[in-house]
Coordinates of C-alpha atoms and ligand atoms in Angstrom, one line a residue:
X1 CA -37.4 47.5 -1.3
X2 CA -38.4 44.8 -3.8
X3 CA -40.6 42.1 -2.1
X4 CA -40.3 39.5 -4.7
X5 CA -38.9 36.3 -3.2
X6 CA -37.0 33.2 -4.9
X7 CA -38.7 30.1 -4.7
X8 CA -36.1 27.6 -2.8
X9 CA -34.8 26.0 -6.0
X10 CA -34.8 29.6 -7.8
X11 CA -32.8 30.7 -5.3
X12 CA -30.3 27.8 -5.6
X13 CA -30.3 27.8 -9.9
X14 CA -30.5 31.7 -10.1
X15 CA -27.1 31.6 -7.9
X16 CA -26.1 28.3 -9.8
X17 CA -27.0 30.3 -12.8
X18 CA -24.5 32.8 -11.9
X19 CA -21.6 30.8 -11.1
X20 CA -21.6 28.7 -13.8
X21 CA -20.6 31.0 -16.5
X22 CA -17.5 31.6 -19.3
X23 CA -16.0 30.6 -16.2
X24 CA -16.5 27.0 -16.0
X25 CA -16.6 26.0 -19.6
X26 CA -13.9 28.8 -21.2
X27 CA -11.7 29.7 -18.4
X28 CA -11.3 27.0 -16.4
X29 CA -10.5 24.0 -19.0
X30 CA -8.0 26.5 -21.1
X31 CA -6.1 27.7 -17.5
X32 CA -5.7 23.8 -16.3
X33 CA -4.6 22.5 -19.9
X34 CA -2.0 25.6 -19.5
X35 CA -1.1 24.6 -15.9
X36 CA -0.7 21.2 -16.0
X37 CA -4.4 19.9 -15.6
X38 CA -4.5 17.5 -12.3
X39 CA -2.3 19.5 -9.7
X40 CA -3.9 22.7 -10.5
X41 CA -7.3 20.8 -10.9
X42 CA -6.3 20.2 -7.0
X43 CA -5.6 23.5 -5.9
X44 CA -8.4 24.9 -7.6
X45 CA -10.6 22.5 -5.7
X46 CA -9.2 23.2 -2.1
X47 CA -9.2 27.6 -3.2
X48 CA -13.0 27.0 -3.7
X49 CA -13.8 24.9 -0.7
X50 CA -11.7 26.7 1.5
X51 CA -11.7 30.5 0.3
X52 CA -14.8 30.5 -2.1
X53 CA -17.3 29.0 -0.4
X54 CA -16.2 30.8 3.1
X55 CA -16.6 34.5 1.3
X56 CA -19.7 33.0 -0.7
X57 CA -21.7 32.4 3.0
X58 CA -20.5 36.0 4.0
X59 CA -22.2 37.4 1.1
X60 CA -25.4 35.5 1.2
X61 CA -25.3 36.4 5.6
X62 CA -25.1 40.0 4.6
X63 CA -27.9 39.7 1.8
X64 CA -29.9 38.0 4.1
X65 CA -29.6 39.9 7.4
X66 CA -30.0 43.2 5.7
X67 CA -32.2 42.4 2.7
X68 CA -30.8 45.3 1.3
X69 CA -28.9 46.1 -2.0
X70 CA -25.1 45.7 -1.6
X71 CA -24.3 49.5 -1.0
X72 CA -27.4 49.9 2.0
X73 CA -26.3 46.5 3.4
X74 CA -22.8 47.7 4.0
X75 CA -24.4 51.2 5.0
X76 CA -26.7 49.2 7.5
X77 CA -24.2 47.1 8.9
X78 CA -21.5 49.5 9.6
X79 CA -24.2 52.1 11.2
X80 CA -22.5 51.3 15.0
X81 CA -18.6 50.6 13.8
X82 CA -19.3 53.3 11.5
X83 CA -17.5 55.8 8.9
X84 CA -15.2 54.2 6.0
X85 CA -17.0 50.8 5.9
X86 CA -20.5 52.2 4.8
X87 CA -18.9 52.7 1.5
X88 CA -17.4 49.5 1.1
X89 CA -20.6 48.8 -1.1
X90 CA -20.0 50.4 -4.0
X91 CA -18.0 47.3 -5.4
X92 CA -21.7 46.8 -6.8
X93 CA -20.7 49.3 -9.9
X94 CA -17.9 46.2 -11.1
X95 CA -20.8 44.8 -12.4
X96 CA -20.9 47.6 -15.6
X97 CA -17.0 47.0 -15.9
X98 CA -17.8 43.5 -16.2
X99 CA -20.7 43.4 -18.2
X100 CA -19.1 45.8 -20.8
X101 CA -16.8 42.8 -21.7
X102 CA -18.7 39.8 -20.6
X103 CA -21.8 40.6 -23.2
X104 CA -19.2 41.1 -25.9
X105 CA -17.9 37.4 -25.1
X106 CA -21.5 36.0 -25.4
X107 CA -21.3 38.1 -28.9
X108 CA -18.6 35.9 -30.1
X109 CA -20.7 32.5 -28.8
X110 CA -23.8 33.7 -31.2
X111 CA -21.4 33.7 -34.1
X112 CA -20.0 30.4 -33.3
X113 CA -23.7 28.9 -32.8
X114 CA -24.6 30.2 -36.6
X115 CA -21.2 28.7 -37.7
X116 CA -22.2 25.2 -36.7
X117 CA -24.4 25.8 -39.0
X118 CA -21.7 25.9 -41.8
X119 CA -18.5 23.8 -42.5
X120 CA -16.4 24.1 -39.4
X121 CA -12.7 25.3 -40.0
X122 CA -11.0 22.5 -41.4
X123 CA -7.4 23.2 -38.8
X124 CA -6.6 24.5 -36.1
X125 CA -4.6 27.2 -38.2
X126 CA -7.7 27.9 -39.7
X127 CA -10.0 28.1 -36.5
X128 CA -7.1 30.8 -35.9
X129 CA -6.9 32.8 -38.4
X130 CA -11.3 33.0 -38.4
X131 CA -11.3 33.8 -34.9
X132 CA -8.7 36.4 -35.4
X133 CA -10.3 38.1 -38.2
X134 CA -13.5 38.1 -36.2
X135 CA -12.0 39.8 -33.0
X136 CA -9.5 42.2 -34.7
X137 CA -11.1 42.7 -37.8
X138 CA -15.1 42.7 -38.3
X139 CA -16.0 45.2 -35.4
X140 CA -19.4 45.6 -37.2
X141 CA -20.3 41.6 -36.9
X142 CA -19.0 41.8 -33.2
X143 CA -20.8 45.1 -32.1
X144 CA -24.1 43.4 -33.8
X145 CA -24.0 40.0 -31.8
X146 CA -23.1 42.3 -28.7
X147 CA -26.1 44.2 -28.8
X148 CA -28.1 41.2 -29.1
X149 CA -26.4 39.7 -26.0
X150 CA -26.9 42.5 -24.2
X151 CA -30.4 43.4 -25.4
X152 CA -31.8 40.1 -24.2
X153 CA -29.6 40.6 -20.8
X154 CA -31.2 43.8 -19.7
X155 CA -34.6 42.6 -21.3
X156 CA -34.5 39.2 -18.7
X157 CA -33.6 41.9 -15.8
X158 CA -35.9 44.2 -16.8
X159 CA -38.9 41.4 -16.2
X160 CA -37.7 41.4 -12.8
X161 CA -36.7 39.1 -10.4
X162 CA -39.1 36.3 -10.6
X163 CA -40.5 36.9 -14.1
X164 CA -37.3 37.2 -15.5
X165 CA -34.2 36.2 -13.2
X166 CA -35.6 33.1 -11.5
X167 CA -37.5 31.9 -15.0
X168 CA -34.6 32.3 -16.9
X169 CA -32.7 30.2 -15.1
X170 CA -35.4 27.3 -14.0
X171 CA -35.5 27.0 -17.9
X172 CA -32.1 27.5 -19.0
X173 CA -30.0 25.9 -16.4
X174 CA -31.7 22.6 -15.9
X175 CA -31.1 22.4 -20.4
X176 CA -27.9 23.3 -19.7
X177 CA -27.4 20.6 -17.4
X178 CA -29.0 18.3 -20.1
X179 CA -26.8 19.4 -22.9
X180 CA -23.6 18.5 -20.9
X181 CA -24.6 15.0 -19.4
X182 CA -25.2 14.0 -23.3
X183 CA -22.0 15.9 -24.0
X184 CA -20.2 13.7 -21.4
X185 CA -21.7 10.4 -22.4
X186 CA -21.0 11.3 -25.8
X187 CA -17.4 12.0 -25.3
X188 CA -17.2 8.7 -22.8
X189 CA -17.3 6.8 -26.6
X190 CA -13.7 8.4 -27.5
X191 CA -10.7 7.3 -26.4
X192 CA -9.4 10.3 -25.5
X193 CA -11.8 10.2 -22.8
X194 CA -9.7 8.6 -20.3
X195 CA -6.5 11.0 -21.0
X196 CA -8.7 13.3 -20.2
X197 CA -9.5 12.2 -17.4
X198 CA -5.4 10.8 -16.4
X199 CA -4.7 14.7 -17.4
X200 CA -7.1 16.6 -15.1
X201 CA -7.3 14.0 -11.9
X202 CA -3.7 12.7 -12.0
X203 CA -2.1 15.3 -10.3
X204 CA 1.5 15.9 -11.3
X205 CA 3.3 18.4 -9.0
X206 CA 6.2 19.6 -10.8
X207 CA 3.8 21.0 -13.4
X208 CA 2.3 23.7 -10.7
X209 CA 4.0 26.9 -10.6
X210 CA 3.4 29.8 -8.8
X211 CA 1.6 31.7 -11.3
X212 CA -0.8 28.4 -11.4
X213 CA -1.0 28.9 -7.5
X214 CA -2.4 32.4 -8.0
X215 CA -5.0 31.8 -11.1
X216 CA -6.2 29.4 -8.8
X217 CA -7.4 31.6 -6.4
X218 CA -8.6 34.5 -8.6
X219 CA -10.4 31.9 -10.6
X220 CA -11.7 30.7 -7.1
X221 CA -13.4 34.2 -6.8
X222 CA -14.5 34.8 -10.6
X223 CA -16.1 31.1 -11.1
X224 CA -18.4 31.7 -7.6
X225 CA -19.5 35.5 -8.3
X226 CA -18.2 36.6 -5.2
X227 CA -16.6 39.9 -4.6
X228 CA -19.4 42.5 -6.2
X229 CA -22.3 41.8 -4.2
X230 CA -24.0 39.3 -7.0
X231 CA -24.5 36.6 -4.5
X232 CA -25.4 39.0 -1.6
X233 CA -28.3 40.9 -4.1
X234 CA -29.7 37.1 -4.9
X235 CA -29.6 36.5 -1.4
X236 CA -32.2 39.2 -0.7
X237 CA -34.6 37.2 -2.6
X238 CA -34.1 34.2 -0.2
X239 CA -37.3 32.3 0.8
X240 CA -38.1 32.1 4.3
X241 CA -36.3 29.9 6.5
X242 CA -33.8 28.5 3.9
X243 CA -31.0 27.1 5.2
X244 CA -28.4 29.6 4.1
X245 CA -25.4 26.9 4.5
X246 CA -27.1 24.3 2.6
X247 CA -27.4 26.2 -0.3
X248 CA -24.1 27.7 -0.6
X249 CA -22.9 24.1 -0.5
X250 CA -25.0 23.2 -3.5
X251 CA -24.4 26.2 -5.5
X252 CA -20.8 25.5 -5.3
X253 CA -21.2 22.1 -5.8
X254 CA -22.8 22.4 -8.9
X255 CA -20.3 25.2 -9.6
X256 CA -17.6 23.2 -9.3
X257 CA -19.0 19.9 -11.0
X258 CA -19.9 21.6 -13.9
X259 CA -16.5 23.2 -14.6
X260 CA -15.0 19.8 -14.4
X261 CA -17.8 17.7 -16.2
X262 CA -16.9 20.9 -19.0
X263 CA -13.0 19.9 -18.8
X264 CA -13.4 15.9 -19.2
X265 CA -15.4 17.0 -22.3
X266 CA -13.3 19.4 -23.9
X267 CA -9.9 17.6 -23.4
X268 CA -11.1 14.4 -24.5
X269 CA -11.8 15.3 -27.9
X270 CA -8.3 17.4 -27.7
X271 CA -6.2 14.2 -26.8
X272 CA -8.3 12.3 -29.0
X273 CA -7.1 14.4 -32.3
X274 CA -3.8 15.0 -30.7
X275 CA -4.0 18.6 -29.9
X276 CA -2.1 20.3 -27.4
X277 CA -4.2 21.3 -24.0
X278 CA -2.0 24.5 -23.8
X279 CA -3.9 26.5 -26.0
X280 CA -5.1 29.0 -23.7
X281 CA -7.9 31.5 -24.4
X282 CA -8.2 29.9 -27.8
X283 CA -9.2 26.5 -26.7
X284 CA -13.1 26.7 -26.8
X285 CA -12.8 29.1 -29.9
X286 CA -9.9 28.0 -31.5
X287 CA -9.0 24.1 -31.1
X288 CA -13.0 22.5 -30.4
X289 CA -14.2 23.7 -33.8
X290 CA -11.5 22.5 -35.8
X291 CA -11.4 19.3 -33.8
X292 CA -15.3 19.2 -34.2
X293 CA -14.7 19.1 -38.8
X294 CA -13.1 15.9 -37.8
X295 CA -16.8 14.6 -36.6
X296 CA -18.5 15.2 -39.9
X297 CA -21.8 16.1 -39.5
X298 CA -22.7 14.9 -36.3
X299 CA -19.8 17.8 -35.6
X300 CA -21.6 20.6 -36.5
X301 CA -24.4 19.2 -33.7
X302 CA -21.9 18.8 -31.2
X303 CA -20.6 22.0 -32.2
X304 CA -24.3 23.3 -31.9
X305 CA -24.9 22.1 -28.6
X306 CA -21.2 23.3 -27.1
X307 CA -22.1 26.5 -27.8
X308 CA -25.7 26.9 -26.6
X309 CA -24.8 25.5 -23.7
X310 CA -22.2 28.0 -23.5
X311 CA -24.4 30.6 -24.2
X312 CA -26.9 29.6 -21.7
X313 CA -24.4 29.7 -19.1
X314 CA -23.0 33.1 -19.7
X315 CA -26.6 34.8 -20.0
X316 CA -27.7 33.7 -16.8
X317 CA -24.3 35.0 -15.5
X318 CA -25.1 38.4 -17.2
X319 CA -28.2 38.9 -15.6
X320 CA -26.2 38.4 -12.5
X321 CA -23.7 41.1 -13.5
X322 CA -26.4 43.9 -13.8
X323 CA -28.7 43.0 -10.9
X324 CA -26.3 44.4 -7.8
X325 CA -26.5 48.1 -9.5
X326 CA -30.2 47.7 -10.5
X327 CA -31.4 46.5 -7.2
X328 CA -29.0 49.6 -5.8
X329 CA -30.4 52.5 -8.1
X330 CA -34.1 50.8 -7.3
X331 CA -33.8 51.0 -3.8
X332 CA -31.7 54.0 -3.2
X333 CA -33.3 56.4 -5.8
X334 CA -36.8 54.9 -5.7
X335 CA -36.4 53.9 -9.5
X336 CA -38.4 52.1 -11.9
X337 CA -36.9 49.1 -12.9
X338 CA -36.9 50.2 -16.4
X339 CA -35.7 53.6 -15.7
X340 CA -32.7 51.9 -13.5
X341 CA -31.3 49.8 -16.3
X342 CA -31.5 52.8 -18.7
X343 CA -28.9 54.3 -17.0
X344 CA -26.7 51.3 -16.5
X345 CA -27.7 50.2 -20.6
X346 CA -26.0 53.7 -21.1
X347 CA -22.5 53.4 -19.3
X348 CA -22.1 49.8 -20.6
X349 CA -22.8 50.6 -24.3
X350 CA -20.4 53.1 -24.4
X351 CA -17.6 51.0 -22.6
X352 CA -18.9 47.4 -24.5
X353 CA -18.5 49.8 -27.7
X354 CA -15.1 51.1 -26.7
X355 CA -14.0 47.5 -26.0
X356 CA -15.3 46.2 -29.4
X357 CA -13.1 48.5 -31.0
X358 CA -10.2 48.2 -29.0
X359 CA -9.5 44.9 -30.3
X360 CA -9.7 45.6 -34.1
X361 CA -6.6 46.2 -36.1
X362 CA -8.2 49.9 -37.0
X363 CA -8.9 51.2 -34.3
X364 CA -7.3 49.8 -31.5
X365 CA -4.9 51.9 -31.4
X366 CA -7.2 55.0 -29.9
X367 CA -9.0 53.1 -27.4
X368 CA -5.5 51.7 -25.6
X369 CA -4.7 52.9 -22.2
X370 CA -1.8 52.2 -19.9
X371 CA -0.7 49.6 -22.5
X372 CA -3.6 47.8 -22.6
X373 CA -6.8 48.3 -25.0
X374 CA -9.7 48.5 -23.7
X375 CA -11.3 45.5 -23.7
X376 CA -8.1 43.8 -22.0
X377 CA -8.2 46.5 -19.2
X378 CA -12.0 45.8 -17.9
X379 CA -11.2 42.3 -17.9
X380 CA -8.0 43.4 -15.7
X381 CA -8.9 45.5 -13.7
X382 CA -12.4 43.6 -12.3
X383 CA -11.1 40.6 -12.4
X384 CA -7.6 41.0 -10.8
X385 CA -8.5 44.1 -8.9
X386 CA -11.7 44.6 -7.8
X387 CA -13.2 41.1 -7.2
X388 CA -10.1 40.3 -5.0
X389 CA -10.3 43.7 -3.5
X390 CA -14.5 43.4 -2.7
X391 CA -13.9 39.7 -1.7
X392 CA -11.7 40.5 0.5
X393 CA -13.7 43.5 2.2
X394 CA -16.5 41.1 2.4
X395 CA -14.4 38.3 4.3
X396 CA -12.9 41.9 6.7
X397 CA -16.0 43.4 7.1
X398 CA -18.3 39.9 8.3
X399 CA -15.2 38.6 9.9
X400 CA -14.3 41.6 12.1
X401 CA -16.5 44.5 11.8
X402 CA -19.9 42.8 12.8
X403 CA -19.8 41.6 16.3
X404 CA -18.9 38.4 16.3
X405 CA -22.2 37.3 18.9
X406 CA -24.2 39.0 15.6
X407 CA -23.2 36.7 13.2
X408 CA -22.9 33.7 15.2
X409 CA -26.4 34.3 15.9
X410 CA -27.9 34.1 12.7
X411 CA -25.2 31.3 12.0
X412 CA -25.6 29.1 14.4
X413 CA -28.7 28.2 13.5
X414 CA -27.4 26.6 10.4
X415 CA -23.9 25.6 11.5
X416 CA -22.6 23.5 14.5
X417 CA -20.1 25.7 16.8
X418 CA -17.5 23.5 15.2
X419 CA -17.9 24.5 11.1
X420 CA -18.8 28.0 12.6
X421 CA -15.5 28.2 13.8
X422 CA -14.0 27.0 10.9
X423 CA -15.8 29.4 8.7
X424 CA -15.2 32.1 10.6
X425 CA -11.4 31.3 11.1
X426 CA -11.5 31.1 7.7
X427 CA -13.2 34.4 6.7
X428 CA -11.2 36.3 9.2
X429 CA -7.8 35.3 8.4
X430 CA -7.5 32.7 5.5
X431 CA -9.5 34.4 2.7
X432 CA -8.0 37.8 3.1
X433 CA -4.2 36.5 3.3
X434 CA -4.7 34.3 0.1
X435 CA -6.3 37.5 -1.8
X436 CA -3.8 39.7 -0.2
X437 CA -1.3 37.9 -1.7
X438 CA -2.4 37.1 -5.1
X439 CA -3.6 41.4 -5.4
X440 CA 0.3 41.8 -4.4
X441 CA 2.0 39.1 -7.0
X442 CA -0.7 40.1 -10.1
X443 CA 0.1 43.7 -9.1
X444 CA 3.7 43.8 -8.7
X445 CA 5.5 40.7 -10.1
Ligands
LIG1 N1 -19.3 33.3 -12.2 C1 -19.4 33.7 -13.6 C2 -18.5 32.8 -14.5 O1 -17.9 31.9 -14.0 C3 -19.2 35.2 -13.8 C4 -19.9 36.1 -12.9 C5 -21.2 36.2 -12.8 C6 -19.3 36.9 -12.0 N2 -21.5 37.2 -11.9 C7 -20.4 37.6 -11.3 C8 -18.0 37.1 -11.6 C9 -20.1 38.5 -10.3 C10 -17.8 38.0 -10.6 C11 -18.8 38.7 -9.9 O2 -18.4 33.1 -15.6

């Protein structure tokens, strides 16, 4: 077992690091300009406080009991109430499915930082049509930027935990939090500021739908990193005597605050050119840099910093991706580090390649499976299956499998009897209904 410890605030940005992600400033702005904005601003909020958060102190109680990687801490921990549990770790290995996608994403964030370099779209037709012809046409451009992405992913893991993980993100997360308060000052001189913020605070319920009801809560999962043993491998590295209650509040927090500082940005300068927030995946790619030519130069800055901040946030997400099955392959196999992320390097080219292609015009058409190509399916399948599935075998496992006196004794020191109950209510029978039934409805409706 790695020694290395986090110092406290390493602990709390290297977990920071990993929340905030495409997450916060892709996902989250595009899915509440399509549902709505305020209500499902709303629901999101209560999914993270009261289902996020709950799962997130699971996985950092198991990382720090055991101080083991995901697959021994559930091997550990089920040694008394034994047999099917012990392989409940193995949700560490969604971390190449993700990865295989996630890097090619950051792939298409290089391209749009060397683009603010150049004259931005000049419509929103346009912004189309170039981010189109990126994704389904120039699979040579996209594979390049990939391996770059993922090159300087495994070459942060590779310098280990506190040389690479905890730098990384004492550097990178504090600039990102830099770039995004001048963003939001920035934006406060537009006057699309203040739809913005009427569109994401003013709740209007007859916009929420069901569907909204469920992206909520898998976004509730995806945005925290819970469900793969990320935030239980970072809790490992906890320094000694942290309280573990604390910091979960702070990372999610931050989490949280960050998505929505992102939003108010983003959707002011959409109101103020008079685009539509329904965009969907497109938003970030698709409506800011057209909107951003209507800036001039001082555009192609904004444009600039948008997107290194975007970067910023999904590299120190990646390195969160790939840590659960280094840290596993380490410990179980007695591994160098180096000789670890070899292997995973391997699987995740080939599937990162496959998912490249899958999305070009030419040769899509091999790499599509059960209707959907490639790339599509990894996203699906980890983040509609698996997280839900390991999140929810997280909130089973700590709620009911450990004895209860166990957990409440490690707990209590950072809880009173009264939030303890709470949590534990919540991890017991809250979490795992609400993922039950957002698994069934993605699944089957
Ligand atoms: N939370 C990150 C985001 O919002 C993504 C992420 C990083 C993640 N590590 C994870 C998601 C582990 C699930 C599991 O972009």
């Amino acid at each position: 077992m790695e020694k290395a410890r986090f110092s406290r605030v390493g602990f709390i940005l290297a977990a920071a690091g990993s929340a905030v992600g495409l997450g916060n400033i892709w996902k989250f702005p595009y899915m509440a300009g399509q549902n709505g904005g305020g209500a499902f601003v709303l629901i999101y909020l209560l999914t993270v406080v009261l289902i996020g958060l709950s799962i997130f102190i699971a996985e950092v109680y198991m990382g720090r009991t055991t101080r083991e990687d995901g697959v021994t801490a559930f091997e550990t921990l089920a040694a008394r109430n034994g047999h099917i549990w012990k392989y409940a770790g193995f949700m560490v290995f969604t971390g190449v499915l993700i990865l295989s996608f996630y890097t090619i994403v950051i792939g298409w964030i290089f391209k749009y930082i060397i683009l603010s370099f150049s004259t931005l779209p000049i419509s929103v037709g346009a912004a189309g049509k170039l981010f189109g012809a990126m994704v389904s046409g120039d699979w040579e451009g996209q594979f390049a930027f990939f391996n770059i992405a993922f090159f300087l992913t495994m070459w942060i893991v590779a310098r280990g935990v506190k040389r690479g993980i905890e730098r990384v993100n004492l550097i990178l997360m504090p600039l990102l939090i830099l770039i995004l308060i001048f963003l939001f000052f920035y934006s406060m001189t537009y006057t699309g500021f203040e739809k913005s913020l009427t569109f994401l605070f003013y709740p209007e319920w007859d916009k929420l739908t069901q569907s909204s009801l469920l992206q909520a809560v898998g976004h509730a999962f995806f945005t925290l990193s819970l469900g793969m043993g990320t935030i239980m491998t970072y809790a490992t590295s906890l320094p000694k005597g942290e309280n573990i209650v604390k910091s979960s509040f702070y990372v999610a927090f931050i989490d949280t605050l960050i998505a929505l500082v992102a939003g108010i940005i983003i959707f002011t300068f959409v109101f103020h050119f008079g685009e539509k927030p329904s965009q969907g995946p497109g938003l970030v790619f698709i409506s800011l840099p057209a909107l951003f030519h209507h800036m001039g130069v001082m555009g192609n800055v904004i444009s600039l910093l948008f997107f290194v901040a975007l970067a910023f946030a999904g590299i120190t997400s990646a390195v969160s991706i790939v840590e659960p099955t280094a840290l596993f392959f380490i410990n179980r196999f007695k591994m160098a580090r180096s000789k670890a992320l070899i292997i995973i390097a391997v699987i995740v080219y080939i599937l990162g390649t496959m998912a490249v292609l899958s999305n070009t015009k030419a040769y899509g058409a091999h790499f599509t499976y059960f209707g959907k190509g490639a790339f599509d399916l990894m996203d699906f399948v980890s983040a509609a299956i698996l997280l839900p599935l390991g999140g929810m075998i997280i909130a089973i496992f700590v709620g009911f499998v450990i004895e209860r006196d166990k957990v409440h004794a490690t707990m209590s020191k950072y809880m009173s009897d009264r939030l303890f109950n709470l949590w534990y209510f919540s991890i017991r029978y809250i979490a795992p209904a609400a993922v039950m039934i957002v698994m069934i409805n993605k699944l089957f409706f």
